[in-house]
Every structure is written in C-alpha cells, then in structure tokens.
mmCIF file of C-alpha atoms (C1' of nucleotides) in Angstrom:
data_model
loop_
_atom_site.group_PDB
_atom_site.id
_atom_site.type_symbol
_atom_site.label_atom_id
_atom_site.label_comp_id
_atom_site.label_asym_id
_atom_site.label_seq_id
_atom_site.Cartn_x
_atom_site.Cartn_y
_atom_site.Cartn_z
ATOM 1 C CA MET A 30 -58.106 -31.457 68.990
ATOM 2 C CA THR A 31 -58.690 -34.747 67.754
ATOM 3 C CA PRO A 32 -59.410 -37.662 70.519
ATOM 4 C CA GLN A 33 -56.541 -39.849 70.471
ATOM 5 C CA GLY A 34 -58.357 -41.845 68.857
ATOM 6 C CA PRO A 35 -56.568 -43.965 65.876
ATOM 7 C CA PRO A 36 -55.655 -41.481 62.649
ATOM 8 C CA THR A 37 -57.772 -44.108 60.027
ATOM 9 C CA ALA A 38 -61.049 -43.186 59.465
ATOM 10 C CA GLN A 39 -63.715 -44.482 62.146
ATOM 11 C CA ALA A 40 -67.414 -45.777 61.536
ATOM 12 C CA ARG A 41 -68.083 -44.140 64.803
ATOM 13 C CA PRO A 42 -71.356 -41.264 65.804
ATOM 14 C CA VAL A 43 -70.850 -38.563 64.951
ATOM 15 C CA ASP A 44 -71.306 -35.596 67.457
ATOM 16 C CA ALA A 45 -74.748 -33.546 66.355
ATOM 17 C CA ASP A 46 -73.624 -30.438 69.271
ATOM 18 C CA GLU A 47 -70.564 -29.720 66.130
ATOM 19 C CA PRO A 48 -71.609 -26.911 65.338
ATOM 20 C CA TRP A 49 -70.179 -28.407 61.967
ATOM 21 C CA MET A 50 -72.271 -30.933 61.943
ATOM 22 C CA ARG A 51 -75.869 -29.467 61.608
ATOM 23 C CA GLY A 52 -76.124 -31.089 58.119
ATOM 24 C CA LEU A 53 -76.190 -30.370 54.643
ATOM 25 C CA HIS A 54 -78.952 -27.173 54.544
ATOM 26 C CA ALA A 55 -77.359 -25.626 57.495
ATOM 27 C CA ASP A 56 -75.832 -22.892 55.911
ATOM 28 C CA THR A 57 -78.136 -20.195 53.191
ATOM 29 C CA GLY A 58 -75.510 -20.047 51.271
ATOM 30 C CA TYR A 59 -75.530 -23.770 50.161
ATOM 31 C CA LEU A 60 -79.203 -23.924 49.943
ATOM 32 C CA LEU A 61 -78.721 -20.907 47.904
ATOM 33 C CA TYR A 62 -76.332 -22.782 45.789
ATOM 34 C CA ARG A 63 -79.194 -25.665 45.315
ATOM 35 C CA LEU A 64 -82.294 -23.938 45.315
ATOM 36 C CA GLY A 65 -80.408 -22.409 42.113
ATOM 37 C CA LEU A 66 -79.103 -24.929 40.502
ATOM 38 C CA ARG A 67 -83.183 -26.533 40.709
ATOM 39 C CA SER A 68 -84.411 -23.315 39.696
ATOM 40 C CA GLY A 69 -81.920 -23.587 36.206
ATOM 41 C CA GLN A 70 -83.394 -27.102 35.932
ATOM 42 C CA LEU A 71 -86.637 -26.318 35.935
ATOM 43 C CA PHE A 72 -86.406 -22.897 33.842
ATOM 44 C CA ASN A 73 -84.732 -24.655 30.533
ATOM 45 C CA ALA A 74 -87.241 -27.549 31.270
ATOM 46 C CA ALA A 75 -90.033 -24.987 30.690
ATOM 47 C CA LEU A 76 -87.914 -22.663 28.266
ATOM 48 C CA GLN A 77 -86.827 -26.521 25.953
ATOM 49 C CA GLU A 78 -89.944 -26.782 23.622
ATOM 50 C CA SER A 79 -89.262 -23.191 22.436
ATOM 51 C CA GLY A 80 -85.241 -24.097 21.490
ATOM 52 C CA LEU A 81 -83.793 -20.988 23.617
ATOM 53 C CA ARG A 82 -82.069 -21.604 27.067
ATOM 54 C CA LEU A 83 -82.239 -19.225 30.351
ATOM 55 C CA ARG A 84 -79.188 -17.285 29.190
ATOM 56 C CA HIS A 85 -81.306 -16.534 26.067
ATOM 57 C CA TYR A 86 -84.412 -15.249 28.464
ATOM 58 C CA ALA A 87 -82.521 -13.341 30.969
ATOM 59 C CA LEU A 88 -81.366 -11.679 27.607
ATOM 60 C CA LEU A 89 -84.095 -10.958 25.747
ATOM 61 C CA ARG A 90 -85.635 -9.757 29.153
ATOM 62 C CA TYR A 91 -83.409 -7.157 30.074
ATOM 63 C CA LEU A 92 -83.520 -5.691 26.242
ATOM 64 C CA ALA A 93 -87.253 -5.507 27.261
ATOM 65 C CA THR A 94 -85.768 -3.007 29.699
ATOM 66 C CA VAL A 95 -83.415 -0.938 27.904
ATOM 67 C CA GLU A 96 -84.515 -0.546 24.089
ATOM 68 C CA GLY A 97 -81.320 -1.407 22.747
ATOM 69 C CA ALA A 98 -77.650 -2.086 24.286
ATOM 70 C CA PRO A 99 -74.619 -2.924 22.792
ATOM 71 C CA GLN A 100 -72.974 -6.304 23.709
ATOM 72 C CA ARG A 101 -70.348 -4.853 25.917
ATOM 73 C CA GLU A 102 -73.267 -3.723 28.277
ATOM 74 C CA LEU A 103 -75.637 -7.016 28.184
ATOM 75 C CA SER A 104 -72.215 -8.910 29.369
ATOM 76 C CA VAL A 105 -71.764 -6.450 32.440
ATOM 77 C CA ARG A 106 -75.319 -6.108 33.109
ATOM 78 C CA LEU A 107 -75.955 -9.368 33.085
ATOM 79 C CA GLY A 108 -72.798 -11.331 34.330
ATOM 80 C CA TYR A 109 -72.037 -13.057 30.725
ATOM 81 C CA ASP A 110 -68.728 -13.091 29.143
ATOM 82 C CA PRO A 111 -68.292 -11.160 25.817
ATOM 83 C CA SER A 112 -67.546 -13.733 24.063
ATOM 84 C CA ALA A 113 -70.662 -15.800 25.512
ATOM 85 C CA ILE A 114 -72.719 -12.650 24.460
ATOM 86 C CA VAL A 115 -71.464 -13.256 20.793
ATOM 87 C CA GLY A 116 -73.252 -16.771 20.752
ATOM 88 C CA LEU A 117 -76.652 -15.460 22.422
ATOM 89 C CA VAL A 118 -76.856 -13.099 20.053
ATOM 90 C CA ASP A 119 -76.621 -14.656 17.087
ATOM 91 C CA ASP A 120 -78.752 -17.354 18.057
ATOM 92 C CA LEU A 121 -81.320 -14.744 18.856
ATOM 93 C CA GLU A 122 -81.282 -12.833 15.769
ATOM 94 C CA ARG A 123 -81.259 -15.886 13.809
ATOM 95 C CA LEU A 124 -84.364 -16.793 15.157
ATOM 96 C CA ARG A 125 -85.193 -12.790 14.487
ATOM 97 C CA LEU A 126 -85.737 -12.376 17.970
ATOM 98 C CA VAL A 127 -83.034 -9.645 18.031
ATOM 99 C CA GLU A 128 -81.529 -7.500 15.507
ATOM 100 C CA ARG A 129 -78.316 -6.505 15.420
ATOM 101 C CA ARG A 130 -77.896 -2.420 14.071
ATOM 102 C CA PRO A 131 -74.507 -0.320 14.134
ATOM 103 C CA ALA A 132 -73.961 2.445 16.542
ATOM 104 C CA PRO A 133 -74.416 5.656 15.096
ATOM 105 C CA ALA A 134 -71.236 7.688 17.241
ATOM 106 C CA ASP A 135 -69.283 4.172 17.246
ATOM 107 C CA ARG A 136 -68.688 2.446 14.273
ATOM 108 C CA ARG A 137 -67.247 -0.839 16.783
ATOM 109 C CA ARG A 138 -70.045 -1.044 18.625
ATOM 110 C CA ARG A 139 -73.403 -2.990 17.766
ATOM 111 C CA ILE A 140 -76.145 -2.449 19.441
ATOM 112 C CA VAL A 141 -78.854 -5.045 20.282
ATOM 113 C CA VAL A 142 -82.714 -4.502 19.750
ATOM 114 C CA LEU A 143 -85.469 -6.372 20.732
ATOM 115 C CA ALA A 144 -87.691 -6.963 18.046
ATOM 116 C CA GLU A 145 -91.204 -7.644 17.541
ATOM 117 C CA ALA A 146 -90.936 -11.592 17.568
ATOM 118 C CA GLY A 147 -89.057 -11.396 20.897
ATOM 119 C CA ARG A 148 -91.521 -9.091 22.141
ATOM 120 C CA ALA A 149 -94.245 -11.791 21.487
ATOM 121 C CA TYR A 150 -91.440 -14.746 22.771
ATOM 122 C CA LEU A 151 -91.781 -12.442 25.878
ATOM 123 C CA ARG A 152 -95.380 -12.670 26.058
ATOM 124 C CA ASP A 153 -95.771 -16.252 24.939
ATOM 125 C CA THR A 154 -93.724 -17.406 27.881
ATOM 126 C CA ASP A 155 -94.184 -15.124 30.875
ATOM 127 C CA GLU A 156 -96.757 -17.584 31.202
ATOM 128 C CA ALA A 157 -94.369 -20.431 31.624
ATOM 129 C CA SER A 158 -92.318 -18.155 33.630
ATOM 130 C CA HIS A 159 -94.771 -18.055 35.862
ATOM 131 C CA ARG A 160 -95.260 -21.909 36.187
ATOM 132 C CA VAL A 161 -91.844 -22.335 37.079
ATOM 133 C CA THR A 162 -91.872 -20.063 39.952
ATOM 134 C CA ASP A 163 -95.170 -21.755 41.366
ATOM 135 C CA GLU A 164 -94.083 -24.826 40.828
ATOM 136 C CA LEU A 165 -90.683 -24.248 42.775
ATOM 137 C CA THR A 166 -92.434 -22.489 45.645
ATOM 138 C CA GLY A 167 -94.773 -24.233 46.095
ATOM 139 C CA PRO A 168 -94.706 -25.204 49.928
ATOM 140 C CA LEU A 169 -95.199 -21.334 50.436
ATOM 141 C CA THR A 170 -98.153 -18.915 51.433
ATOM 142 C CA ALA A 171 -98.358 -15.939 48.797
ATOM 143 C CA GLU A 172 -97.056 -13.549 51.312
ATOM 144 C CA GLU A 173 -94.356 -15.752 51.971
ATOM 145 C CA ARG A 174 -93.687 -15.213 48.437
ATOM 146 C CA ASP A 175 -93.653 -12.039 48.634
ATOM 147 C CA THR A 176 -91.370 -11.668 51.738
ATOM 148 C CA LEU A 177 -89.137 -14.589 49.813
ATOM 149 C CA HIS A 178 -89.248 -12.412 47.068
ATOM 150 C CA ALA A 179 -88.189 -9.156 48.432
ATOM 151 C CA LEU A 180 -85.196 -10.643 50.611
ATOM 152 C CA LEU A 181 -84.141 -12.194 47.511
ATOM 153 C CA LEU A 182 -84.066 -8.608 45.499
ATOM 154 C CA ARG A 183 -82.171 -7.373 48.368
ATOM 155 C CA VAL A 184 -79.665 -9.742 48.395
ATOM 156 C CA ALA A 185 -79.329 -9.478 44.833
ATOM 157 C CA GLU A 186 -79.103 -5.677 44.764
ATOM 158 C CA GLN A 187 -75.982 -5.638 46.943
ATOM 159 C CA ARG A 188 -73.855 -6.138 43.767
ATOM 160 C CA ASP A 189 -75.970 -5.351 40.581
ATOM 161 C CA GLU A 190 -76.222 -1.923 41.711
ATOM 162 C CA GLY A 191 -79.906 -1.883 41.089
ATOM 163 C CA MET B 12 -100.931 -9.946 18.563
ATOM 164 C CA THR B 13 -98.436 -8.045 16.893
ATOM 165 C CA PRO B 14 -99.470 -4.655 16.435
ATOM 166 C CA GLN B 15 -99.265 -3.035 12.332
ATOM 167 C CA GLY B 16 -96.102 -2.545 12.929
ATOM 168 C CA PRO B 17 -93.126 -3.445 10.884
ATOM 169 C CA PRO B 18 -91.977 -6.856 10.781
ATOM 170 C CA THR B 19 -88.454 -5.047 11.894
ATOM 171 C CA ALA B 20 -87.018 -4.715 15.270
ATOM 172 C CA GLN B 21 -88.011 -1.020 16.099
ATOM 173 C CA ALA B 22 -86.214 0.981 19.350
ATOM 174 C CA ARG B 23 -89.516 2.277 20.049
ATOM 175 C CA PRO B 24 -90.221 2.814 23.888
ATOM 176 C CA VAL B 25 -91.541 -0.530 26.145
ATOM 177 C CA ASP B 26 -94.827 -0.645 27.782
ATOM 178 C CA ALA B 27 -94.058 -0.315 31.478
ATOM 179 C CA ASP B 28 -97.377 -1.641 32.518
ATOM 180 C CA GLU B 29 -97.153 -5.212 30.440
ATOM 181 C CA PRO B 30 -96.693 -7.868 32.446
ATOM 182 C CA TRP B 31 -93.900 -9.167 30.543
ATOM 183 C CA MET B 32 -91.728 -6.211 30.940
ATOM 184 C CA ARG B 33 -91.072 -6.370 35.339
ATOM 185 C CA GLY B 34 -87.554 -6.395 34.644
ATOM 186 C CA LEU B 35 -84.754 -8.570 35.276
ATOM 187 C CA HIS B 36 -85.388 -9.568 38.549
ATOM 188 C CA ALA B 37 -89.017 -9.963 38.756
ATOM 189 C CA ASP B 38 -89.447 -13.898 38.958
ATOM 190 C CA THR B 39 -88.405 -15.010 42.136
ATOM 191 C CA GLY B 40 -87.302 -18.499 40.082
ATOM 192 C CA TYR B 41 -84.574 -16.074 38.647
ATOM 193 C CA LEU B 42 -83.398 -14.823 41.090
ATOM 194 C CA LEU B 43 -82.898 -18.231 42.911
ATOM 195 C CA TYR B 44 -80.826 -19.094 39.445
ATOM 196 C CA ARG B 45 -79.061 -15.732 39.809
ATOM 197 C CA LEU B 46 -78.190 -16.545 43.349
ATOM 198 C CA GLY B 47 -76.883 -19.462 43.174
ATOM 199 C CA LEU B 48 -74.836 -18.620 40.822
ATOM 200 C CA ARG B 49 -73.064 -16.014 42.782
ATOM 201 C CA SER B 50 -73.205 -18.669 45.972
ATOM 202 C CA GLY B 51 -71.493 -21.347 44.332
ATOM 203 C CA GLN B 52 -68.630 -19.128 42.695
ATOM 204 C CA LEU B 53 -68.212 -17.231 46.107
ATOM 205 C CA PHE B 54 -68.675 -20.769 48.326
ATOM 206 C CA ASN B 55 -65.970 -22.791 45.494
ATOM 207 C CA ALA B 56 -63.407 -19.463 46.025
ATOM 208 C CA ALA B 57 -63.571 -19.846 49.735
ATOM 209 C CA LEU B 58 -62.617 -23.293 49.345
ATOM 210 C CA GLN B 59 -60.053 -22.926 46.407
ATOM 211 C CA GLU B 60 -56.994 -22.801 48.887
ATOM 212 C CA SER B 61 -57.890 -26.332 50.414
ATOM 213 C CA GLY B 62 -58.145 -27.579 46.722
ATOM 214 C CA LEU B 63 -61.995 -28.425 46.550
ATOM 215 C CA ARG B 64 -64.812 -27.600 45.418
ATOM 216 C CA LEU B 65 -68.253 -27.179 46.528
ATOM 217 C CA ARG B 66 -69.171 -30.511 45.487
ATOM 218 C CA HIS B 67 -66.562 -32.192 48.089
ATOM 219 C CA TYR B 68 -67.816 -30.042 50.494
ATOM 220 C CA ALA B 69 -70.996 -31.144 50.248
ATOM 221 C CA LEU B 70 -70.187 -35.032 49.738
ATOM 222 C CA LEU B 71 -68.213 -34.328 53.576
ATOM 223 C CA ARG B 72 -71.303 -31.889 54.651
ATOM 224 C CA TYR B 73 -72.861 -35.267 54.406
ATOM 225 C CA LEU B 74 -71.159 -38.000 55.447
ATOM 226 C CA ALA B 75 -70.761 -36.484 59.050
ATOM 227 C CA THR B 76 -74.662 -36.867 59.689
ATOM 228 C CA VAL B 77 -74.679 -40.039 58.838
ATOM 229 C CA GLU B 78 -71.410 -42.108 59.219
ATOM 230 C CA GLY B 79 -70.988 -43.873 56.512
ATOM 231 C CA ALA B 80 -73.202 -44.585 52.980
ATOM 232 C CA PRO B 81 -72.403 -45.906 49.775
ATOM 233 C CA GLN B 82 -72.062 -44.218 46.763
ATOM 234 C CA ARG B 83 -75.662 -45.341 44.975
ATOM 235 C CA GLU B 84 -76.971 -43.064 48.574
ATOM 236 C CA LEU B 85 -74.703 -40.075 48.197
ATOM 237 C CA SER B 86 -76.108 -39.748 44.650
ATOM 238 C CA VAL B 87 -79.552 -39.739 45.765
ATOM 239 C CA ARG B 88 -79.163 -38.086 48.688
ATOM 240 C CA LEU B 89 -77.046 -34.969 47.042
ATOM 241 C CA GLY B 90 -78.340 -35.364 43.515
ATOM 242 C CA TYR B 91 -75.266 -35.953 41.904
ATOM 243 C CA ASP B 92 -75.006 -38.313 39.583
ATOM 244 C CA PRO B 93 -73.057 -41.664 40.265
ATOM 245 C CA SER B 94 -70.278 -41.220 38.007
ATOM 246 C CA ALA B 95 -69.774 -37.988 38.979
ATOM 247 C CA ILE B 96 -69.514 -39.218 42.453
ATOM 248 C CA VAL B 97 -66.391 -41.687 41.573
ATOM 249 C CA GLY B 98 -64.488 -38.653 40.635
ATOM 250 C CA LEU B 99 -65.532 -36.835 43.642
ATOM 251 C CA VAL B 100 -64.887 -40.326 46.582
ATOM 252 C CA ASP B 101 -61.669 -40.914 44.606
ATOM 253 C CA ASP B 102 -60.351 -37.095 45.519
ATOM 254 C CA LEU B 103 -61.910 -36.946 48.939
ATOM 255 C CA GLU B 104 -59.724 -40.670 49.185
ATOM 256 C CA ARG B 105 -56.781 -39.133 47.891
ATOM 257 C CA LEU B 106 -56.499 -36.395 50.657
ATOM 258 C CA ARG B 107 -57.052 -38.778 53.168
ATOM 259 C CA LEU B 108 -60.512 -37.055 54.217
ATOM 260 C CA VAL B 109 -62.388 -40.280 53.461
ATOM 261 C CA GLU B 110 -62.203 -43.709 53.417
ATOM 262 C CA ARG B 111 -63.473 -46.438 50.462
ATOM 263 C CA ARG B 112 -64.887 -49.492 52.291
ATOM 264 C CA PRO B 113 -66.591 -53.292 51.245
ATOM 265 C CA ALA B 114 -70.018 -53.099 52.586
ATOM 266 C CA PRO B 115 -70.100 -56.443 54.497
ATOM 267 C CA ALA B 116 -73.254 -58.223 52.979
ATOM 268 C CA ASP B 117 -72.926 -56.892 49.791
ATOM 269 C CA ARG B 118 -69.804 -57.168 47.405
ATOM 270 C CA ARG B 119 -70.903 -54.853 45.058
ATOM 271 C CA ARG B 120 -71.469 -51.531 47.284
ATOM 272 C CA ARG B 121 -68.411 -49.060 48.969
ATOM 273 C CA ILE B 122 -69.350 -47.989 51.500
ATOM 274 C CA VAL B 123 -67.872 -44.122 51.591
ATOM 275 C CA VAL B 124 -66.883 -43.134 55.576
ATOM 276 C CA LEU B 125 -65.512 -39.722 56.710
ATOM 277 C CA ALA B 126 -61.718 -40.177 58.015
ATOM 278 C CA GLU B 127 -60.775 -38.727 60.996
ATOM 279 C CA ALA B 128 -58.902 -35.400 58.490
ATOM 280 C CA GLY B 129 -62.306 -35.385 56.872
ATOM 281 C CA ARG B 130 -63.521 -34.564 60.144
ATOM 282 C CA ALA B 131 -60.803 -31.790 60.884
ATOM 283 C CA TYR B 132 -61.381 -30.107 57.791
ATOM 284 C CA LEU B 133 -64.748 -29.837 57.822
ATOM 285 C CA ARG B 134 -64.327 -27.998 61.294
ATOM 286 C CA ASP B 135 -61.531 -25.934 60.066
ATOM 287 C CA THR B 136 -63.592 -24.820 56.888
ATOM 288 C CA ASP B 137 -66.895 -23.868 59.013
ATOM 289 C CA GLU B 138 -65.652 -20.659 59.792
ATOM 290 C CA ALA B 139 -65.359 -20.045 55.954
ATOM 291 C CA SER B 140 -68.093 -21.127 55.046
ATOM 292 C CA HIS B 141 -69.656 -18.689 57.739
ATOM 293 C CA ARG B 142 -67.779 -16.165 56.170
ATOM 294 C CA VAL B 143 -69.607 -16.921 52.746
ATOM 295 C CA THR B 144 -72.804 -17.025 54.204
ATOM 296 C CA ASP B 145 -72.341 -13.249 55.724
ATOM 297 C CA GLU B 146 -70.651 -12.064 52.967
ATOM 298 C CA LEU B 147 -74.121 -13.344 50.626
ATOM 299 C CA THR B 148 -76.778 -12.039 53.116
ATOM 300 C CA GLY B 149 -74.611 -9.039 54.118
ATOM 301 C CA PRO B 150 -77.214 -6.323 53.704
ATOM 302 C CA LEU B 151 -79.949 -8.290 55.671
ATOM 303 C CA THR B 152 -80.443 -8.509 59.619
ATOM 304 C CA ALA B 153 -79.954 -10.977 62.087
ATOM 305 C CA GLU B 154 -83.921 -11.326 62.045
ATOM 306 C CA GLU B 155 -84.088 -11.394 58.240
ATOM 307 C CA ARG B 156 -81.732 -13.963 57.373
ATOM 308 C CA ASP B 157 -83.384 -16.453 59.602
ATOM 309 C CA THR B 158 -85.907 -16.005 58.136
ATOM 310 C CA LEU B 159 -85.060 -15.929 54.707
ATOM 311 C CA HIS B 160 -83.057 -19.511 56.147
ATOM 312 C CA ALA B 161 -86.358 -20.440 57.243
ATOM 313 C CA LEU B 162 -88.659 -19.899 54.184
ATOM 314 C CA LEU B 163 -85.557 -21.411 51.675
ATOM 315 C CA LEU B 164 -85.462 -24.912 53.700
ATOM 316 C CA ARG B 165 -88.842 -24.721 53.134
ATOM 317 C CA VAL B 166 -88.353 -24.811 49.239
ATOM 318 C CA ALA B 167 -85.315 -27.131 49.349
ATOM 319 C CA GLU B 168 -87.808 -29.753 51.069
ATOM 320 C CA GLN B 169 -90.121 -29.612 48.789
ATOM 321 C CA ARG B 170 -88.156 -32.662 46.952
ATOM 322 C CA ASP B 171 -85.201 -33.423 49.069
ATOM 323 C CA GLU B 172 -88.020 -35.793 51.553
ATOM 324 C CA GLY B 173 -86.185 -34.070 54.498
ATOM 325 C "C1'" DG C 5 -51.706 14.539 11.966
ATOM 326 C "C1'" DA C 6 -48.621 11.003 13.227
ATOM 327 C "C1'" DA C 7 -47.853 7.698 17.123
ATOM 328 C "C1'" DC C 8 -49.519 5.029 20.034
ATOM 329 C "C1'" DA C 9 -52.875 3.539 24.033
ATOM 330 C "C1'" DA C 10 -57.554 2.105 25.085
ATOM 331 C "C1'" DC C 11 -61.598 -0.518 23.822
ATOM 332 C "C1'" DC C 12 -64.706 -3.062 20.804
ATOM 333 C "C1'" DA C 13 -66.866 -7.328 18.947
ATOM 334 C "C1'" DT C 14 -65.325 -11.972 17.570
ATOM 335 C "C1'" DT C 15 -62.912 -16.322 17.376
ATOM 336 C "C1'" DG C 16 -60.237 -19.873 19.414
ATOM 337 C "C1'" DA C 17 -58.463 -22.848 23.104
ATOM 338 C "C1'" DC C 18 -58.659 -24.931 27.364
ATOM 339 C "C1'" DG C 19 -60.546 -26.961 31.632
ATOM 340 C "C1'" DT C 20 -64.919 -27.622 34.198
ATOM 341 C "C1'" DC C 21 -69.899 -29.320 34.832
ATOM 342 C "C1'" DA C 22 -74.255 -32.805 34.066
ATOM 343 C "C1'" DA C 23 -76.273 -35.931 31.615
ATOM 344 C "C1'" DC C 24 -76.762 -39.933 29.683
ATOM 345 C "C1'" DA C 25 -75.376 -45.271 27.755
ATOM 346 C "C1'" DA C 26 -72.737 -48.657 28.597
ATOM 347 C "C1'" DC C 27 -70.103 -52.199 30.774
ATOM 348 C "C1'" DG C 28 -68.538 -55.978 34.419
ATOM 349 C "C1'" DA C 29 -69.352 -57.500 38.733
ATOM 350 C "C1'" DT C 30 -72.775 -59.094 41.954
ATOM 351 C "C1'" DT C 31 -77.088 -59.906 43.707
ATOM 352 C "C1'" DG C 32 -81.656 -61.784 44.137
ATOM 353 C "C1'" DG C 33 -85.668 -64.091 42.908
ATOM 354 C "C1'" DT C 34 -88.660 -67.682 40.106
ATOM 355 C "C1'" DA D 11 -79.769 -72.453 36.843
ATOM 356 C "C1'" DC D 12 -81.072 -68.363 34.450
ATOM 357 C "C1'" DC D 13 -82.278 -64.121 34.649
ATOM 358 C "C1'" DA D 14 -83.972 -59.705 35.987
ATOM 359 C "C1'" DA D 15 -81.808 -55.507 38.816
ATOM 360 C "C1'" DT D 16 -78.384 -53.077 41.409
ATOM 361 C "C1'" DC D 17 -73.590 -50.961 41.999
ATOM 362 C "C1'" DG D 18 -69.561 -48.423 40.950
ATOM 363 C "C1'" DT D 19 -66.847 -47.795 36.884
ATOM 364 C "C1'" DT D 20 -65.916 -45.797 31.880
ATOM 365 C "C1'" DG D 21 -66.787 -42.839 28.479
ATOM 366 C "C1'" DT D 22 -68.673 -40.011 25.749
ATOM 367 C "C1'" DT D 23 -71.200 -36.237 24.579
ATOM 368 C "C1'" DG D 24 -73.022 -30.740 25.314
ATOM 369 C "C1'" DA D 25 -73.214 -26.800 27.633
ATOM 370 C "C1'" DC D 26 -70.821 -23.008 29.959
ATOM 371 C "C1'" DG D 27 -67.133 -20.074 32.570
ATOM 372 C "C1'" DT D 28 -62.759 -17.764 31.972
ATOM 373 C "C1'" DC D 29 -58.625 -16.649 29.841
ATOM 374 C "C1'" DA D 30 -55.508 -15.074 25.349
ATOM 375 C "C1'" DA D 31 -55.774 -13.374 21.138
ATOM 376 C "C1'" DT D 32 -57.176 -10.833 16.544
ATOM 377 C "C1'" DG D 33 -59.134 -7.185 13.177
ATOM 378 C "C1'" DG D 34 -61.051 -2.676 13.899
ATOM 379 C "C1'" DT D 35 -62.324 1.520 15.403
ATOM 380 C "C1'" DT D 36 -62.198 5.326 19.027
ATOM 381 C "C1'" DG D 37 -59.717 9.192 21.463
ATOM 382 C "C1'" DT D 38 -55.820 10.900 23.263
ATOM 383 C "C1'" DT D 39 -51.087 13.047 23.154
ATOM 384 C "C1'" DC D 40 -46.991 14.835 21.795
#
DNA sequence: GAACAACCATTGACGTCAACAACGATTGGT
DNA sequence: ACCAATCGTTGTTGACGTCAATGGTTGTTC
C-alpha cells in the first residue's frame, strides 16, 4: 500500500481521510487510558496530605463494604498482587486505620478489618473525593455526569463480577 | 465524631446509608482510574507483538497528525516528561518508524518525523486498536459507545486545549 | 495417621514508569 | 559581549506490577 515514494521519512502532508489518521483521541480505549492517568494523579494529590495513596483509599473503601476480608480476597477484588496487599495493609495498620485479625477457622488467613479510625478517615476524605470527581467532570452537566457514570459502571462490571 | 465504641477495630455491620459507604465504584473518578488501568493493559497486550507499547503508539499517532514536531512539542502535547520522549523516540528511530531531523532555524531542536514504515505500522495496528476498544466497550450498544466517547472527549479536552 | 498437594501471607528480585534535578549546547535579548 | 531562557539529554529516585520462592497451615488420599 505504500506509494512509490522514497523509503526514507518524508514530512509530506498526511491524508486526513485515512482511518488511522483520526487523531489521538479517536479511540475510546486510549481516551480511557489518558483520563485514568489524570484521574489517578488528581486522586493521589488530594490524598497526599493524609500520607496515603489511591491504593490505600481503595482498600479502605472496599473494607467498608464487606466488614472484614482475608488478604487473598482483597487481592482478587481490588486486582492487586498479594504481595502488594501486604505493604498496603502494613501501612494502614501502622496508622491504626485497619486491623489484622486471625481467622478463627483457618490459621493461615489473616482477616483485615476496618478500624474505627478508618471509618473516620473515610468520612473525612469523602469530601476530597467528591472534589476530585467534580474537577474531573467539570465540563459536564449533572445529567451527563450520571450517564457517564452509568456507562462506565457497565463497562467496569464486565469482568468485575458485580 | 467517633461514637462511644471502643477504639480498637470492630467487625460490626456497616451503615449502608452513610455517604462514604457507597461502595468501590461509586466515584466516577475512581471508576475512570480503574478503567484506565485496564484499558492500558489491553492496549499494551495488543501492541506487545510488535515490540512497542502504548506510549510509542500514542507518539506515532500524534506524529501522524502534525507532520513533524520537535520533542518539546511532543512532551507538551502527549503529557510525557521530556526525558521520557528521548527514550521513546530512540526506540522508534531504532525501528525506522521515525526519524530525527535537525531543525533548520534552531540547532537545538530536533524535529521528529513519521517515516514511511511508521505510517505502515499505524495502518497495520489500526485493526488491533479497534479490537481493544471493542473488547473494552463490549457490554455497550453502538449508540452508547458513541455517547460514552463524546462524553470522555469533553472531559479530556478540558485541559488538553483541543 | 502419614505422606502429599494445595493454599495463604510474606519476602525478595527484576523491569517498567513517572517525576525531578542537573548539564552541555544553543538561542534571543539587552 | 554578557545573561537568561530554551532544547535535548543523562542520571537518580521512588512508586508500581510481576514473578519466583519460602514458612506455615490445611485438606486429601492411601
């Protein structure tokens, strides 16, 4: 398909009708990738003052929905490697936001439980979380934000099994 | 704000009415973050066979829209650090997909130009790129994909200055 | 009930990546 | 002719994902 031009690079004008020429933001996938990066940066910046990062926040958030989970479950549900969970729980336990408990039936497992301070932390950072989302979806109306959220949720639940 | 309960962690049931209890995927920002990660993984997996990664692909994609750009411009437009651009252009130049040229007016600048092989590469990987987006937006209808893309575009252009 | 495979949390190593400081070469302004 | 700013480049640091390996524990199978 390459024309008879020389094999070396040429700064000739591009053909804007070609399908591979639709610009950077033509792919929804790439768009999601870039916005995900920006969203993570904003989140981490907002959480920076408390010394935690987005990963810790996600873990706390999940713990608030299940009241206690072994680290293996955290690894599967959050999509982080088991070795990563260790460090995250270490950090959170050091801050008394979380507590490791022995599992009654299986002495291999260690149940991670949200501590009272962890609940308070979630309460306090909820506002910051809202700020990030607002800043991110700034150019959208309230209805558009809802539809965007609903669509993203459908896409996210594709593999997350609810 | 903490109730009179003991200061240690308690596995008591959570109050589902509290605003900080809306589950993991309640925030659009966090949702974007997670989907961005997945999208990047899918993209990189699709591009893996060609030895390049998503960053290279984005750079090629941008070069196809501007017919030559100094590395500084690539850094600003793609959002990557100038030092990152160096490595990316190195890789692409090694594969003859891109060419560095001296800028006629400014001997500091080096204009990066898409080579003919780079154009062919974009043509060939366009299909793979479509596959990734299709897999990502699988549970959505065609109309929903369009609206999702439009909404993401609005959000993305917030700071990207078009 | 003894051997064996599977599982859980943990540690360590390796490669990737973003962010930052610093440098040589070059440019433009005064 | 000086001085600040710019461009590409190198190097460093810290966060992060992935994988292999280990100690302790469980369940299974003969």
